[in-house]
Amino acid sequence: MAVTQQLARVTAEYLALCRTRAEESSDGDHQWDPSEADCLDLDWAPVMLERACRFAGVSEVHLAALRQATDGGVAMDVDFLNAHPHAIGPFGPAPAALEPLAVWRVCGLLGEMDLQAVLEVLPLDIHEAGALIGHGAEGLGDGARTYLMDHFEALREFYAGASERGLAVVSWWD
């Protein structure tokens, strides 16, 4: 199974409950189990999205928001999710989270991004576009443009839902 970028929308209260469970459990079990409806698997899209945006000259502010949207931040302590034997992302960097205010800010910046304009800068040939982006994009059956647009739209919608509901977003690789 491939290691892919995962996101979950949760309340601050749910994170506090998981932290308490981990502290009270003899083996640190936080019982992390967010609703499937509030989870998003971004596959390997984050690195490819960033590379395409860099190639197209997207501003540093928007690139930083894209990175925060996928890699989280240090705004919330979620170290308890990284404790053995119950680590939620044992194959990548430690889980990270954005608090609701940061989610709102990132959501606004993602909403300002015109990914269609980014994709128009890429070569039309799917193999050339994939080779330019790298990270396996050259092997995408429908091409990098479709893959990136689908994943970016899913990310933008995910953050819009989190922002509207005042939720935090936790990210990890699993």
C-alpha atoms as a PDB file:
ATOM      1  CA  MET A   1       0.000   0.000   0.000  1.00  0.00           C
ATOM      2  CA  ALA A   2       1.303   3.448  -0.956  1.00  0.00           C
ATOM      3  CA  VAL A   3       1.794   6.163   1.647  1.00  0.00           C
ATOM      4  CA  THR A   4      -0.524   9.070   0.860  1.00  0.00           C
ATOM      5  CA  GLN A   5      -1.460  12.460   2.335  1.00  0.00           C
ATOM      6  CA  GLN A   6      -4.445  12.270   4.681  1.00  0.00           C
ATOM      7  CA  LEU A   7      -6.550  15.069   6.163  1.00  0.00           C
ATOM      8  CA  ALA A   8      -9.283  15.055   8.796  1.00  0.00           C
ATOM      9  CA  ARG A   9     -11.660  17.816   9.888  1.00  0.00           C
ATOM     10  CA  VAL A  10     -12.283  17.682  13.640  1.00  0.00           C
ATOM     11  CA  THR A  11     -13.425  19.887  16.467  1.00  0.00           C
ATOM     12  CA  ALA A  12     -10.986  21.199  19.035  1.00  0.00           C
ATOM     13  CA  GLU A  13     -13.063  19.282  21.579  1.00  0.00           C
ATOM     14  CA  TYR A  14     -12.506  16.016  19.716  1.00  0.00           C
ATOM     15  CA  LEU A  15      -8.742  16.632  19.720  1.00  0.00           C
ATOM     16  CA  ALA A  16      -8.877  17.380  23.453  1.00  0.00           C
ATOM     17  CA  LEU A  17     -10.828  14.158  24.050  1.00  0.00           C
ATOM     18  CA  CYS A  18      -8.269  12.125  22.062  1.00  0.00           C
ATOM     19  CA  ARG A  19      -5.443  13.795  24.009  1.00  0.00           C
ATOM     20  CA  THR A  20      -7.140  12.927  27.315  1.00  0.00           C
ATOM     21  CA  ARG A  21      -7.675   9.329  26.204  1.00  0.00           C
ATOM     22  CA  ALA A  22      -3.993   9.043  25.290  1.00  0.00           C
ATOM     23  CA  GLU A  23      -2.929  10.459  28.666  1.00  0.00           C
ATOM     24  CA  GLU A  24      -5.260   8.159  30.603  1.00  0.00           C
ATOM     25  CA  SER A  25      -4.528   5.012  28.598  1.00  0.00           C
ATOM     26  CA  SER A  26      -1.764   2.719  29.803  1.00  0.00           C
ATOM     27  CA  ASP A  27      -0.472   2.414  26.222  1.00  0.00           C
ATOM     28  CA  GLY A  28      -1.267   5.925  24.959  1.00  0.00           C
ATOM     29  CA  ASP A  29      -4.285   4.876  22.866  1.00  0.00           C
ATOM     30  CA  HIS A  30      -5.960   8.096  21.727  1.00  0.00           C
ATOM     31  CA  GLN A  31      -8.769   6.231  19.933  1.00  0.00           C
ATOM     32  CA  TRP A  32      -8.424   8.477  16.878  1.00  0.00           C
ATOM     33  CA  ASP A  33     -11.334   7.699  14.582  1.00  0.00           C
ATOM     34  CA  PRO A  34     -12.685  10.775  12.777  1.00  0.00           C
ATOM     35  CA  SER A  35     -15.790  10.445  10.648  1.00  0.00           C
ATOM     36  CA  GLU A  36     -15.123   9.127   7.153  1.00  0.00           C
ATOM     37  CA  ALA A  37     -17.168  12.039   5.795  1.00  0.00           C
ATOM     38  CA  ASP A  38     -14.620  14.389   7.375  1.00  0.00           C
ATOM     39  CA  CYS A  39     -11.535  12.684   5.946  1.00  0.00           C
ATOM     40  CA  LEU A  40      -9.769  13.307   2.655  1.00  0.00           C
ATOM     41  CA  ASP A  41      -7.096  11.202   0.958  1.00  0.00           C
ATOM     42  CA  LEU A  42      -5.026  13.506  -1.261  1.00  0.00           C
ATOM     43  CA  ASP A  43      -2.929  10.671  -2.637  1.00  0.00           C
ATOM     44  CA  TRP A  44       0.415  12.123  -3.790  1.00  0.00           C
ATOM     45  CA  ALA A  45      -1.118  15.357  -5.088  1.00  0.00           C
ATOM     46  CA  PRO A  46       0.378  17.874  -2.608  1.00  0.00           C
ATOM     47  CA  VAL A  47       3.929  17.804  -4.003  1.00  0.00           C
ATOM     48  CA  MET A  48       2.671  17.802  -7.589  1.00  0.00           C
ATOM     49  CA  LEU A  49       0.318  20.721  -6.908  1.00  0.00           C
ATOM     50  CA  GLU A  50       3.108  22.738  -5.367  1.00  0.00           C
ATOM     51  CA  ARG A  51       5.475  22.020  -8.265  1.00  0.00           C
ATOM     52  CA  ALA A  52       2.849  23.005 -10.851  1.00  0.00           C
ATOM     53  CA  CYS A  53       2.073  26.209  -8.930  1.00  0.00           C
ATOM     54  CA  ARG A  54       5.774  27.076  -8.660  1.00  0.00           C
ATOM     55  CA  PHE A  55       6.226  26.480 -12.394  1.00  0.00           C
ATOM     56  CA  ALA A  56       3.275  28.786 -13.106  1.00  0.00           C
ATOM     57  CA  GLY A  57       4.613  31.534 -10.834  1.00  0.00           C
ATOM     58  CA  VAL A  58       1.959  31.419  -8.109  1.00  0.00           C
ATOM     59  CA  SER A  59       2.727  33.906  -5.316  1.00  0.00           C
ATOM     60  CA  GLU A  60       4.627  32.826  -2.209  1.00  0.00           C
ATOM     61  CA  VAL A  61       1.603  33.712  -0.062  1.00  0.00           C
ATOM     62  CA  HIS A  62      -0.574  31.262  -1.983  1.00  0.00           C
ATOM     63  CA  LEU A  63       2.167  28.617  -2.106  1.00  0.00           C
ATOM     64  CA  ALA A  64       2.517  28.885   1.667  1.00  0.00           C
ATOM     65  CA  ALA A  65      -1.246  28.470   2.053  1.00  0.00           C
ATOM     66  CA  LEU A  66      -1.173  25.387  -0.172  1.00  0.00           C
ATOM     67  CA  ARG A  67       1.649  23.915   1.935  1.00  0.00           C
ATOM     68  CA  GLN A  68      -0.230  24.687   5.156  1.00  0.00           C
ATOM     69  CA  ALA A  69      -3.392  23.153   3.735  1.00  0.00           C
ATOM     70  CA  THR A  70      -1.617  19.861   3.169  1.00  0.00           C
ATOM     71  CA  ASP A  71       1.171  19.802   5.761  1.00  0.00           C
ATOM     72  CA  GLY A  72      -0.656  21.456   8.633  1.00  0.00           C
ATOM     73  CA  GLY A  73       1.114  23.743  11.004  1.00  0.00           C
ATOM     74  CA  VAL A  74       2.324  24.138  14.519  1.00  0.00           C
ATOM     75  CA  ALA A  75      -0.748  25.985  15.704  1.00  0.00           C
ATOM     76  CA  MET A  76      -2.111  22.973  17.615  1.00  0.00           C
ATOM     77  CA  ASP A  77      -0.325  20.321  19.658  1.00  0.00           C
ATOM     78  CA  VAL A  78      -1.094  16.888  18.218  1.00  0.00           C
ATOM     79  CA  ASP A  79       2.074  15.092  19.341  1.00  0.00           C
ATOM     80  CA  PHE A  80      -0.080  12.517  21.141  1.00  0.00           C
ATOM     81  CA  LEU A  81      -1.198  11.258  17.691  1.00  0.00           C
ATOM     82  CA  ASN A  82       2.407  10.359  16.888  1.00  0.00           C
ATOM     83  CA  ALA A  83       3.066   8.096  19.911  1.00  0.00           C
ATOM     84  CA  HIS A  84       3.912   4.430  19.359  1.00  0.00           C
ATOM     85  CA  PRO A  85       2.076   2.056  19.099  1.00  0.00           C
ATOM     86  CA  HIS A  86      -0.927   4.186  18.095  1.00  0.00           C
ATOM     87  CA  ALA A  87       0.739   6.675  15.737  1.00  0.00           C
ATOM     88  CA  ILE A  88      -1.657   7.667  12.953  1.00  0.00           C
ATOM     89  CA  GLY A  89       1.107   8.488  10.477  1.00  0.00           C
ATOM     90  CA  PRO A  90       4.063   6.221  11.208  1.00  0.00           C
ATOM     91  CA  PHE A  91       5.425   6.417   7.634  1.00  0.00           C
ATOM     92  CA  GLY A  92       5.885  10.135   7.209  1.00  0.00           C
ATOM     93  CA  PRO A  93       6.371  13.354   9.116  1.00  0.00           C
ATOM     94  CA  ALA A  94       4.601  13.713  12.447  1.00  0.00           C
ATOM     95  CA  PRO A  95       0.905  14.629  12.256  1.00  0.00           C
ATOM     96  CA  ALA A  96       0.236  18.357  12.281  1.00  0.00           C
ATOM     97  CA  ALA A  97      -2.869  20.480  12.676  1.00  0.00           C
ATOM     98  CA  LEU A  98      -4.276  23.876  11.857  1.00  0.00           C
ATOM     99  CA  GLU A  99      -6.578  25.570  14.322  1.00  0.00           C
ATOM    100  CA  PRO A 100      -9.942  26.870  13.029  1.00  0.00           C
ATOM    101  CA  LEU A 101      -8.729  30.451  12.508  1.00  0.00           C
ATOM    102  CA  ALA A 102      -5.799  29.215  10.397  1.00  0.00           C
ATOM    103  CA  VAL A 103      -8.197  26.934   8.499  1.00  0.00           C
ATOM    104  CA  TRP A 104     -10.373  29.955   7.722  1.00  0.00           C
ATOM    105  CA  ARG A 105      -7.331  31.905   6.464  1.00  0.00           C
ATOM    106  CA  VAL A 106      -6.054  29.018   4.326  1.00  0.00           C
ATOM    107  CA  CYS A 107      -9.552  28.449   2.944  1.00  0.00           C
ATOM    108  CA  GLY A 108      -9.700  32.069   1.777  1.00  0.00           C
ATOM    109  CA  LEU A 109      -6.316  31.865   0.070  1.00  0.00           C
ATOM    110  CA  LEU A 110      -7.160  28.558  -1.631  1.00  0.00           C
ATOM    111  CA  GLY A 111     -10.358  30.206  -2.863  1.00  0.00           C
ATOM    112  CA  GLU A 112      -8.303  32.976  -4.491  1.00  0.00           C
ATOM    113  CA  MET A 113      -6.145  30.530  -6.443  1.00  0.00           C
ATOM    114  CA  ASP A 114      -6.970  29.974 -10.103  1.00  0.00           C
ATOM    115  CA  LEU A 115      -5.729  26.457 -10.688  1.00  0.00           C
ATOM    116  CA  GLN A 116      -7.087  26.495 -14.236  1.00  0.00           C
ATOM    117  CA  ALA A 117      -4.632  29.297 -15.027  1.00  0.00           C
ATOM    118  CA  VAL A 118      -1.838  27.252 -13.411  1.00  0.00           C
ATOM    119  CA  LEU A 119      -2.709  24.225 -15.509  1.00  0.00           C
ATOM    120  CA  GLU A 120      -2.825  26.251 -18.727  1.00  0.00           C
ATOM    121  CA  VAL A 121       0.885  27.006 -18.269  1.00  0.00           C
ATOM    122  CA  LEU A 122       1.707  23.290 -18.360  1.00  0.00           C
ATOM    123  CA  PRO A 123       2.527  21.621 -21.685  1.00  0.00           C
ATOM    124  CA  LEU A 124      -0.518  20.136 -23.456  1.00  0.00           C
ATOM    125  CA  ASP A 125       1.169  16.781 -23.926  1.00  0.00           C
ATOM    126  CA  ILE A 126       0.301  14.707 -20.827  1.00  0.00           C
ATOM    127  CA  HIS A 127       3.728  13.054 -20.763  1.00  0.00           C
ATOM    128  CA  GLU A 128       5.588  16.365 -21.052  1.00  0.00           C
ATOM    129  CA  ALA A 129       3.414  17.942 -18.356  1.00  0.00           C
ATOM    130  CA  GLY A 130       3.946  14.920 -16.133  1.00  0.00           C
ATOM    131  CA  ALA A 131       7.698  14.947 -16.636  1.00  0.00           C
ATOM    132  CA  LEU A 132       7.806  18.655 -15.776  1.00  0.00           C
ATOM    133  CA  ILE A 133       5.891  18.124 -12.533  1.00  0.00           C
ATOM    134  CA  GLY A 134       7.641  14.849 -11.635  1.00  0.00           C
ATOM    135  CA  HIS A 135       6.851  12.726  -8.588  1.00  0.00           C
ATOM    136  CA  GLY A 136       5.042  10.128 -10.692  1.00  0.00           C
ATOM    137  CA  ALA A 137       2.876  12.611 -12.611  1.00  0.00           C
ATOM    138  CA  GLU A 138       4.234  11.318 -15.905  1.00  0.00           C
ATOM    139  CA  GLY A 139       2.474   7.996 -15.275  1.00  0.00           C
ATOM    140  CA  LEU A 140      -0.998   9.393 -14.566  1.00  0.00           C
ATOM    141  CA  GLY A 141      -3.412   7.819 -17.031  1.00  0.00           C
ATOM    142  CA  ASP A 142      -5.664  10.855 -17.502  1.00  0.00           C
ATOM    143  CA  GLY A 143      -2.753  13.253 -17.294  1.00  0.00           C
ATOM    144  CA  ALA A 144      -1.521  15.645 -14.666  1.00  0.00           C
ATOM    145  CA  ARG A 145      -4.054  18.367 -15.461  1.00  0.00           C
ATOM    146  CA  THR A 146      -7.094  16.240 -14.609  1.00  0.00           C
ATOM    147  CA  TYR A 147      -5.421  14.691 -11.561  1.00  0.00           C
ATOM    148  CA  LEU A 148      -4.332  18.041 -10.152  1.00  0.00           C
ATOM    149  CA  MET A 149      -7.643  19.771 -10.816  1.00  0.00           C
ATOM    150  CA  ASP A 150      -9.622  16.949  -9.176  1.00  0.00           C
ATOM    151  CA  HIS A 151      -7.406  16.914  -6.094  1.00  0.00           C
ATOM    152  CA  PHE A 152      -7.214  20.697  -5.789  1.00  0.00           C
ATOM    153  CA  GLU A 153     -11.000  21.032  -6.008  1.00  0.00           C
ATOM    154  CA  ALA A 154     -11.397  18.307  -3.364  1.00  0.00           C
ATOM    155  CA  LEU A 155      -8.904  20.154  -1.130  1.00  0.00           C
ATOM    156  CA  ARG A 156     -10.641  23.500  -1.617  1.00  0.00           C
ATOM    157  CA  GLU A 157     -14.074  21.983  -0.859  1.00  0.00           C
ATOM    158  CA  PHE A 158     -12.671  20.156   2.167  1.00  0.00           C
ATOM    159  CA  TYR A 159     -11.299  23.400   3.604  1.00  0.00           C
ATOM    160  CA  ALA A 160     -14.495  25.291   2.806  1.00  0.00           C
ATOM    161  CA  GLY A 161     -16.450  22.706   4.807  1.00  0.00           C
ATOM    162  CA  ALA A 162     -13.999  22.916   7.702  1.00  0.00           C
ATOM    163  CA  SER A 163     -14.043  26.715   7.663  1.00  0.00           C
ATOM    164  CA  GLU A 164     -17.847  26.926   7.562  1.00  0.00           C
ATOM    165  CA  ARG A 165     -18.104  24.578  10.556  1.00  0.00           C
ATOM    166  CA  GLY A 166     -15.237  26.114  12.560  1.00  0.00           C
ATOM    167  CA  LEU A 167     -13.185  22.898  12.518  1.00  0.00           C
ATOM    168  CA  ALA A 168      -9.483  22.200  12.840  1.00  0.00           C
ATOM    169  CA  VAL A 169      -7.684  20.185  10.141  1.00  0.00           C
ATOM    170  CA  VAL A 170      -5.210  17.443  11.036  1.00  0.00           C
ATOM    171  CA  SER A 171      -2.787  16.186   8.385  1.00  0.00           C
ATOM    172  CA  TRP A 172      -0.565  13.104   8.233  1.00  0.00           C
ATOM    173  CA  TRP A 173       0.931  10.646   5.769  1.00  0.00           C
ATOM    174  CA  ASP A 174      -0.325   7.092   5.956  1.00  0.00           C
END
